[in-house]
Tab-separated table of C-alpha atoms and ligand atoms in Angstrom:
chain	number	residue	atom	x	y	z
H	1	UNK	CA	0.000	0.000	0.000
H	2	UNK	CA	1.702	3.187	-1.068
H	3	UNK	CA	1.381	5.896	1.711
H	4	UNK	CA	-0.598	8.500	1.308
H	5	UNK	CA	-0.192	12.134	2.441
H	6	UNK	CA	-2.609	14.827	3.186
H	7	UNK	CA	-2.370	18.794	4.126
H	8	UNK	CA	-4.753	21.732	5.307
H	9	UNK	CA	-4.109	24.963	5.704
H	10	UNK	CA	-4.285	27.359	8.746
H	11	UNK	CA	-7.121	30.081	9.125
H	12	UNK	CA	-7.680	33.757	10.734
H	13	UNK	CA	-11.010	35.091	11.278
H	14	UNK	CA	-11.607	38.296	9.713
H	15	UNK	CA	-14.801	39.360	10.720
H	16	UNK	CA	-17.496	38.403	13.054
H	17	UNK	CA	-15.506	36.123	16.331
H	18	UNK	CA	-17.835	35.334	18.918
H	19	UNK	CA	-20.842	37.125	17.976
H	20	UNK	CA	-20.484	33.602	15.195
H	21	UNK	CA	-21.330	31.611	18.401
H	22	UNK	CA	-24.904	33.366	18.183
H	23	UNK	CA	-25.959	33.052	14.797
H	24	UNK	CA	-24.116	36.170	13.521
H	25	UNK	CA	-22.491	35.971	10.370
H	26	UNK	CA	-18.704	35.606	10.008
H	27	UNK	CA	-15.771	35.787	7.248
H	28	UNK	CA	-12.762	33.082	7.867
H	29	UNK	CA	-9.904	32.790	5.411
H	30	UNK	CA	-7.371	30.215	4.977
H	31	UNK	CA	-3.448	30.864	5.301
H	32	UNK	CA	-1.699	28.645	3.595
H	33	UNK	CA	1.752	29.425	4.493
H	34	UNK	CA	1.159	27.418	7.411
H	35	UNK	CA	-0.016	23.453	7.060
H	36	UNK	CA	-1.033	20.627	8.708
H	37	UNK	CA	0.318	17.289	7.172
H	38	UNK	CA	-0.353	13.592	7.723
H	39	UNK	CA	1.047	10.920	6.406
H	40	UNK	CA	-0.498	6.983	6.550
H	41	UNK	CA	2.132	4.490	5.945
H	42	UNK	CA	1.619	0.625	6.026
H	43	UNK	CA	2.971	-1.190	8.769
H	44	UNK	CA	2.763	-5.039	7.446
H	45	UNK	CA	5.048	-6.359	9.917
H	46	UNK	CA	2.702	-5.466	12.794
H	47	UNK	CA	-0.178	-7.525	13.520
H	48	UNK	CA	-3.615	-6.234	11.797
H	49	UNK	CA	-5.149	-2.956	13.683
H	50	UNK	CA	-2.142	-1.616	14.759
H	51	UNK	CA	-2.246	2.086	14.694
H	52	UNK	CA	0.599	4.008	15.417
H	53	UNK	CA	0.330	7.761	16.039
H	54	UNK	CA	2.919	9.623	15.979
H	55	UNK	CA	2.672	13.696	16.404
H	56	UNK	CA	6.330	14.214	17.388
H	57	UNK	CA	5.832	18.026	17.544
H	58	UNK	CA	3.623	17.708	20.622
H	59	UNK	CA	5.654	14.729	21.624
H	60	UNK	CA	3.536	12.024	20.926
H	61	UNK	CA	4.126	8.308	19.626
H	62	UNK	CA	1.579	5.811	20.557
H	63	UNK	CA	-0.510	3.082	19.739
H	64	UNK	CA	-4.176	4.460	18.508
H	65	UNK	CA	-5.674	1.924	20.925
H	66	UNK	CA	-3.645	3.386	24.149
H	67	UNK	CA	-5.232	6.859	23.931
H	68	UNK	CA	-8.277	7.517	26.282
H	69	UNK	CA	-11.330	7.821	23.500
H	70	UNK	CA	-11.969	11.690	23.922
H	71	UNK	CA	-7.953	12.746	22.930
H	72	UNK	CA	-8.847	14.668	19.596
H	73	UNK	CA	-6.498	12.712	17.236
H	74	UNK	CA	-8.170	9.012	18.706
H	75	UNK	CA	-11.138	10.509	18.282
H	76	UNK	CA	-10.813	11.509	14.537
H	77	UNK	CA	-9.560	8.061	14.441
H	78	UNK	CA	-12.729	6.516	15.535
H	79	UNK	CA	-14.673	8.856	13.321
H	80	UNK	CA	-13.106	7.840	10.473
H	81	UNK	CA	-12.958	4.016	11.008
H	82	UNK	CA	-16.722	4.231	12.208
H	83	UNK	CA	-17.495	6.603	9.013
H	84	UNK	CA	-15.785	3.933	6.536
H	85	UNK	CA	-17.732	0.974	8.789
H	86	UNK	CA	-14.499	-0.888	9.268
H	87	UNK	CA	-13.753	-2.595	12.637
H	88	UNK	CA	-10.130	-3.415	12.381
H	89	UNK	CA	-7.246	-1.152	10.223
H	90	UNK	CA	-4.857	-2.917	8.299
H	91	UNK	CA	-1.550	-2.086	10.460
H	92	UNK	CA	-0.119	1.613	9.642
H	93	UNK	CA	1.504	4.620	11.261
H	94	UNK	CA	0.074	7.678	11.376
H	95	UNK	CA	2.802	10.395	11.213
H	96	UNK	CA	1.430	14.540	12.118
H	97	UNK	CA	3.107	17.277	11.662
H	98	UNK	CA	2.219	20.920	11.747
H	99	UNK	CA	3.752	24.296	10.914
H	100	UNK	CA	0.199	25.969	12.278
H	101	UNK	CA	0.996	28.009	16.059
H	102	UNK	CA	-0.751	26.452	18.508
H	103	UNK	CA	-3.634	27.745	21.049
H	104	UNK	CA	-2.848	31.176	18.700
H	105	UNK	CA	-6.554	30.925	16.871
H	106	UNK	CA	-5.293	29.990	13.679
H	107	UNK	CA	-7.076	26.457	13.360
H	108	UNK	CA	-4.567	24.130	14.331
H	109	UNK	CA	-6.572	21.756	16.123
H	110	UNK	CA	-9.210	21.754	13.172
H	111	UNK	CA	-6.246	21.478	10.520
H	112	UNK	CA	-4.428	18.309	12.007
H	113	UNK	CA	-8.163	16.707	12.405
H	114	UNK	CA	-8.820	17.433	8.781
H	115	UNK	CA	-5.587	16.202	7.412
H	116	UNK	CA	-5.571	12.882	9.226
H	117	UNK	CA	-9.082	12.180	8.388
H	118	UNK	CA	-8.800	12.436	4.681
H	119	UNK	CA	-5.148	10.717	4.820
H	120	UNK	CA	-6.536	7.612	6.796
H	121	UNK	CA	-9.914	7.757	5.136
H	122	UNK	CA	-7.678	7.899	2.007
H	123	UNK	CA	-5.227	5.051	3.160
H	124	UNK	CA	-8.090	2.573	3.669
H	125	UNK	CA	-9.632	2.795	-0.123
H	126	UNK	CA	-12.509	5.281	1.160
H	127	UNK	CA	-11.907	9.121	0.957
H	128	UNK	CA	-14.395	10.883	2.534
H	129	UNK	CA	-16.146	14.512	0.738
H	130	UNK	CA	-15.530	17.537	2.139
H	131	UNK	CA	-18.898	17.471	3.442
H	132	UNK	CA	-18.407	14.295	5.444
H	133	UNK	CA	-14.716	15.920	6.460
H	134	UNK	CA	-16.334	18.780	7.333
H	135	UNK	CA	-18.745	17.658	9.485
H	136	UNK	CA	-16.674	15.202	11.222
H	137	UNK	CA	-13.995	17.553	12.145
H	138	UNK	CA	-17.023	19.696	14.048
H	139	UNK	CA	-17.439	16.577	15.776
H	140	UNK	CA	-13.734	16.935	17.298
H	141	UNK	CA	-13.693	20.695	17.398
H	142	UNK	CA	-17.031	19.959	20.343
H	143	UNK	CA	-13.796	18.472	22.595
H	144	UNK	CA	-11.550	21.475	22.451
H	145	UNK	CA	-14.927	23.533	23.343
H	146	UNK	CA	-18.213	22.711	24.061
H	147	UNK	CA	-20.465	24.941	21.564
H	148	UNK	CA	-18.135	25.912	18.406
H	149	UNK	CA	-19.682	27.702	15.758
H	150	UNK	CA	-18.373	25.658	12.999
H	151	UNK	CA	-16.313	28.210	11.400
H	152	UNK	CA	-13.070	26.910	12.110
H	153	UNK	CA	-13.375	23.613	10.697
H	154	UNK	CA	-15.535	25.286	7.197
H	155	UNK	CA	-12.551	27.001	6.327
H	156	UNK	CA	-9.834	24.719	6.910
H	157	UNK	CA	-11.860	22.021	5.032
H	158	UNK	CA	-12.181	23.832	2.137
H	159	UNK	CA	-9.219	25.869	1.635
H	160	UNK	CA	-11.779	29.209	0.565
H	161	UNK	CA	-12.786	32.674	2.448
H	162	UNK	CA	-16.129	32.076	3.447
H	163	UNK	CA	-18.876	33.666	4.805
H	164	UNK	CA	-19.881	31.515	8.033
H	165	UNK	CA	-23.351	31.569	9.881
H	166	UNK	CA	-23.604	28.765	12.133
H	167	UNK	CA	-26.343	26.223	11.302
H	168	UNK	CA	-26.232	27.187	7.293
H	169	UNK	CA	-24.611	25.819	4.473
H	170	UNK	CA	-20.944	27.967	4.082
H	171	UNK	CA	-20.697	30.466	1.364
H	172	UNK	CA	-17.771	30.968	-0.854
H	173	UNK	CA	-16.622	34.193	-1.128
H	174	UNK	CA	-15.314	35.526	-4.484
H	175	UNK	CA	-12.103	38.504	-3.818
H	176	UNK	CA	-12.091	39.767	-7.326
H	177	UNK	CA	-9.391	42.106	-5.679
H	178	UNK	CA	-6.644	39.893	-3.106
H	179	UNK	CA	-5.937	41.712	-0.287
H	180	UNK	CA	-2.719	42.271	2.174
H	181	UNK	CA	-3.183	40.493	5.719
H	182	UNK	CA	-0.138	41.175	8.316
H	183	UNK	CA	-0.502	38.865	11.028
H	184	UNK	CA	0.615	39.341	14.576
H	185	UNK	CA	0.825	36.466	17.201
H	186	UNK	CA	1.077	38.172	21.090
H	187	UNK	CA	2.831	34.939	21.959
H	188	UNK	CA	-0.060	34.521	24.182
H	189	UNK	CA	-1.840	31.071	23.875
H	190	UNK	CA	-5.319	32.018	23.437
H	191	UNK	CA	-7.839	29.949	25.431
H	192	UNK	CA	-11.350	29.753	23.223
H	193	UNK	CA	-13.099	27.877	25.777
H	194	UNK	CA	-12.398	30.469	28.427
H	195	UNK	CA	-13.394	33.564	26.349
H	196	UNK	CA	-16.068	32.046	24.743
H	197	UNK	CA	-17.183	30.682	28.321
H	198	UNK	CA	-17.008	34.426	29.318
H	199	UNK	CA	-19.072	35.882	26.713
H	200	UNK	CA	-21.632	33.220	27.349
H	201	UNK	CA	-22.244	34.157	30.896
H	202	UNK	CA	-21.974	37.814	30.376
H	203	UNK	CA	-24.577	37.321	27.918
H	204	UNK	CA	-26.655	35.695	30.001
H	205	UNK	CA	-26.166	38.102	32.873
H	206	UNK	CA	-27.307	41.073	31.161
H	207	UNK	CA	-28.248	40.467	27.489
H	208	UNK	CA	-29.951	43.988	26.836
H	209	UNK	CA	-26.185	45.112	27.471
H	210	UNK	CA	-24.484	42.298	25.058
H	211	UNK	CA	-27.391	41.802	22.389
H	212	UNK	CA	-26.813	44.770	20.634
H	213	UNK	CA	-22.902	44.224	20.398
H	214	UNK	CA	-23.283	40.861	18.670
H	215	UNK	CA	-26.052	42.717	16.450
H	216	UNK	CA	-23.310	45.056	15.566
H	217	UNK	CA	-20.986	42.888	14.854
H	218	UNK	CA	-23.347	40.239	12.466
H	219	UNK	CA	-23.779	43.603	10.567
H	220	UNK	CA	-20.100	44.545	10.239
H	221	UNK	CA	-19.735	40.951	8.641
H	222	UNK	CA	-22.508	41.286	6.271
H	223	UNK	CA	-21.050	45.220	5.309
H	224	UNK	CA	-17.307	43.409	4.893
H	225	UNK	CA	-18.918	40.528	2.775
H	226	UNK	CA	-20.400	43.465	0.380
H	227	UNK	CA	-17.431	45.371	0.859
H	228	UNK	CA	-15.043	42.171	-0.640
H	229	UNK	CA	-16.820	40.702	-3.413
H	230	UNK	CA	-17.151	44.276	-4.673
H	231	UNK	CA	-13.378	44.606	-4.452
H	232	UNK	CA	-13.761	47.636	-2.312
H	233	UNK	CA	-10.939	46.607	0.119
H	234	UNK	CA	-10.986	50.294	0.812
H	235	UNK	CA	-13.636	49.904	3.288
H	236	UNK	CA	-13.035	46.806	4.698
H	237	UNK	CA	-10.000	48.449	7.108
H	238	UNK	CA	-12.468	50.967	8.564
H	239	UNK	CA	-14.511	47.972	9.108
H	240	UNK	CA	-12.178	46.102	11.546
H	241	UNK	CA	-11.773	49.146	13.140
H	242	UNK	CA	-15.536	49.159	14.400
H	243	UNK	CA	-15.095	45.252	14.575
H	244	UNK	CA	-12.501	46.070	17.274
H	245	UNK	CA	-14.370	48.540	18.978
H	246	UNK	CA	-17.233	45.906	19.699
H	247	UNK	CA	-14.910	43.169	20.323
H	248	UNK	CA	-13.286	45.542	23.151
H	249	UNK	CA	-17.058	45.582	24.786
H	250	UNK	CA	-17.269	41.948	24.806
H	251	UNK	CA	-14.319	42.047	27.341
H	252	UNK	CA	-12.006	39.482	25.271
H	253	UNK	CA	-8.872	41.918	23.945
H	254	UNK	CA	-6.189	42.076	25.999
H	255	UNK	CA	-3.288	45.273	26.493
H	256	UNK	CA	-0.975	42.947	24.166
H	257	UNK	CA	-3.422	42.503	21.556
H	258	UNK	CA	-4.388	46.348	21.535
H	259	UNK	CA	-0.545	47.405	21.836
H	260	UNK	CA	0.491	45.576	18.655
H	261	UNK	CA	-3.056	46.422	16.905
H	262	UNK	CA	-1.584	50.214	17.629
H	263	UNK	CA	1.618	49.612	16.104
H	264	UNK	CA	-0.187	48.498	12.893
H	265	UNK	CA	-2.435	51.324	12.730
H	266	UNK	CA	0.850	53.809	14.077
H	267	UNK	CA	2.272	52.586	10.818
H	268	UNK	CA	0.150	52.720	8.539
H	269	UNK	CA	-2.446	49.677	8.393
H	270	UNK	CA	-5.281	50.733	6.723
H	271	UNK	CA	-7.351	48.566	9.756
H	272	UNK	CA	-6.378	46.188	12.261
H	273	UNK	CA	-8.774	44.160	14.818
H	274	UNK	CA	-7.734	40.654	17.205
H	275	UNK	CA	-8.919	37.190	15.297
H	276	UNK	CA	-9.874	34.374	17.033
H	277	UNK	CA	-10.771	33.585	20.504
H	278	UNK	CA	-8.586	36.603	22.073
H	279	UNK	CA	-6.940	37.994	25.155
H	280	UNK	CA	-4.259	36.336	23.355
H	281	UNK	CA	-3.137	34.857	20.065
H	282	UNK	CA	-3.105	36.397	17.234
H	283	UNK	CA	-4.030	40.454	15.893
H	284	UNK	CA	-4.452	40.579	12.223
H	285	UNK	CA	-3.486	43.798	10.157
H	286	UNK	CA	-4.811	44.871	6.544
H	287	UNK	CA	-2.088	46.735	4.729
H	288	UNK	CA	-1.360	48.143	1.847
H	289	UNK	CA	1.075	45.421	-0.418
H	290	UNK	CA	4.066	48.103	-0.238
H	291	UNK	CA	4.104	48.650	3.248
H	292	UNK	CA	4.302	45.067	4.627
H	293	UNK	CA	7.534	45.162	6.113
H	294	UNK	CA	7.109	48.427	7.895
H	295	UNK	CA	4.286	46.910	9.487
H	296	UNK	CA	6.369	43.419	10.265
H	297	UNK	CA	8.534	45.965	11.730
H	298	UNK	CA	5.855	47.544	13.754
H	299	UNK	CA	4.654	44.705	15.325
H	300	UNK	CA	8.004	43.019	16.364
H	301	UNK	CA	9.209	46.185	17.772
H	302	UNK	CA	6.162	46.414	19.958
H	303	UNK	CA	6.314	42.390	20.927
H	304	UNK	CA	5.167	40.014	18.579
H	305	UNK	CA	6.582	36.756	18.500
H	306	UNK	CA	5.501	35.761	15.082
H	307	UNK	CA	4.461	37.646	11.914
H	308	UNK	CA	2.732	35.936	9.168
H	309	UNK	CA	1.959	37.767	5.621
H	310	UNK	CA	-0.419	36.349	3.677
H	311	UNK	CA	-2.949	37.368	0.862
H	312	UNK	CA	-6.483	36.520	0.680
H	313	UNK	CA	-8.083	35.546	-2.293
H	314	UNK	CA	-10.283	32.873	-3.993
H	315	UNK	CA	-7.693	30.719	-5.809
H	316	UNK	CA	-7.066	27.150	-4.496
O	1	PMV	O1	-9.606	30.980	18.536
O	1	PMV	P1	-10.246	30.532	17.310
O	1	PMV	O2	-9.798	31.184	16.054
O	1	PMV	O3	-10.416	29.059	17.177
O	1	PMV	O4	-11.634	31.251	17.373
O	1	PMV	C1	-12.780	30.815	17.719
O	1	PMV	C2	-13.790	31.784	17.216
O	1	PMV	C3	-14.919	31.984	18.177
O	1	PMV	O5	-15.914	32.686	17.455
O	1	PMV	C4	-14.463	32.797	19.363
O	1	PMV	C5	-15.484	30.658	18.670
O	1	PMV	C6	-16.178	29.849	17.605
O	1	PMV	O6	-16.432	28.662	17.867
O	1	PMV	O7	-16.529	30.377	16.538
């Protein structure tokens, strides 16, 4: 059996974090400078349903049947061998790798869970449609936290911007005009579950307060939607701008996030706004093509650990 390797890419969210949780819109984009890989190679030396993980990054090298059932990668696992309706593997090692930051909101988790499922499903004579990826990789996401939108796993199954809203089929977004994204990791790890959690019980403590911010926001993403598939990138920086603003009142930026989103607007970002989960992770900046390095500049000097340039548009 030749072995049989597959990627995904990494994400940001531009528009629409959180207030996604509650049926607001949102717009996710893929970075592709940044992968998940795995690779299924035959083992016919070991005896039949061996599974070897191995995820040597995070330090792990195990058999499949010695992790407890809810670790995400045994899980996806089980997915895909219940999926496919086979009980027992033909031996093979399952070998991860990813170049995707971790806990940093850029769809790690969701990437790795993709990219094994459609290697193993691939491995054992069954690949699975994006569809059936899609949705089983939602089934994972649930472990890292309890009520995700969905919008991670959408994007990083297929490889597109899209325009997300949680219990409806994902829209493709056309970007008849690719824009600049500067992206700025705090160095933080970001922990989803714990702003999300927050949000939740905020909203339920005073929802005339929080309502109207996730209203806001929903309409930012449909404006930013408009705003891209009529190439009028122009607009979209004042956009995040506001985006920020109403993230700020859901309590989930942090003094590191805000410092480096200064330094991208100080020098010259035409908009720049936290993605992802917050109080940590990543900002992202938009920015002019010319000015990128400035801006790389920018946000070292004022503490980021990583900078990632990438440009969205609608080509695979
Ligand atoms: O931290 P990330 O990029 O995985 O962001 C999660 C985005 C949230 O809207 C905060 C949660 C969700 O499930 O959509």
């Amino acid at each position: 059996m030749p072995a049989i390797t597959a990627t995904a890419p990494g994400k940001i969210i531009l528009f629409g974090e959180h207030a996604v949780v509650y049926g607001r819109p949102a717009i996710a984009v893929p970075v592709n400078q940044v992968r998940a890989r795995a690779t299924v190679v035959a083992t016919p030396r070991e005896a039949p349903g061996t599974i070897r993980l191995q995820a040597l990054d995070i330090g792990l090298d195990t058999n499949y049947g010695d992790l407890p059932p809810d670790h995400p990668l045994a899980y996806a696992i089980h997915l895909v061998l219940e999926t496919i309706g086979l009980k027992e593997a033909p031996a093979c090692v399952i070998r991860v790798t990813s170049s995707i930051p971790l806990a940093s909101g850029m769809g790690s988790g969701a990437a790795v869970t993709v990219a094994l499922m459609r290697a193993l499903a691939a491995f054992l004579g069954h690949p699975l449609p994006d569809e059936r990826v899609n949705h089983l990789t939602y089934d994972v996401e649930k472990l890292y936290h309890g009520t995700p939108s969905g919008i991670d796993n959408t994007v990083v199954t297929y490889a597109k911007p899209v325009f997300f809203t949680r219990g409806e089929d994902p829209q493709m977004l056309t970007v008849p005009q690719p824009f600049t994204i500067v992206i700025g990791d705090t160095g933080i790890p970001c922990s989803t579950a714990i702003t999300v959690g927050d949000v939740r019980d905020a909203l339920q403590e005073q929802p005339e307060e929080y309502e109207p911010v996730l209203d806001e926001i929903g309409e930012i993403g449909d404006q930013a939607r408009s705003a891209i598939e009529a190439g009028g990138v122009g607009e979209l920086g004042q956009l995040m701008v506001s985006n920020q603003r109403l993230l700020q009142q859901l309590n989930v930026s942090s003094p590191e996030l805000e410092r480096l989103i200064q330094a991208a607007m100080g020098a010259g970002a035409l908009g720049a706004k936290m993605s992802g989960g917050g109080r940590g992770g990543n900002m992202i900046a938009l920015v002019e093509p010319d000015i990128t390095d400035k801006i790389t500049e920018a946000l070292q000097a004022s503490g980021a650990v990583r900078t990632i340039t990438t440009v969205v548009d609608d080509q695979p």
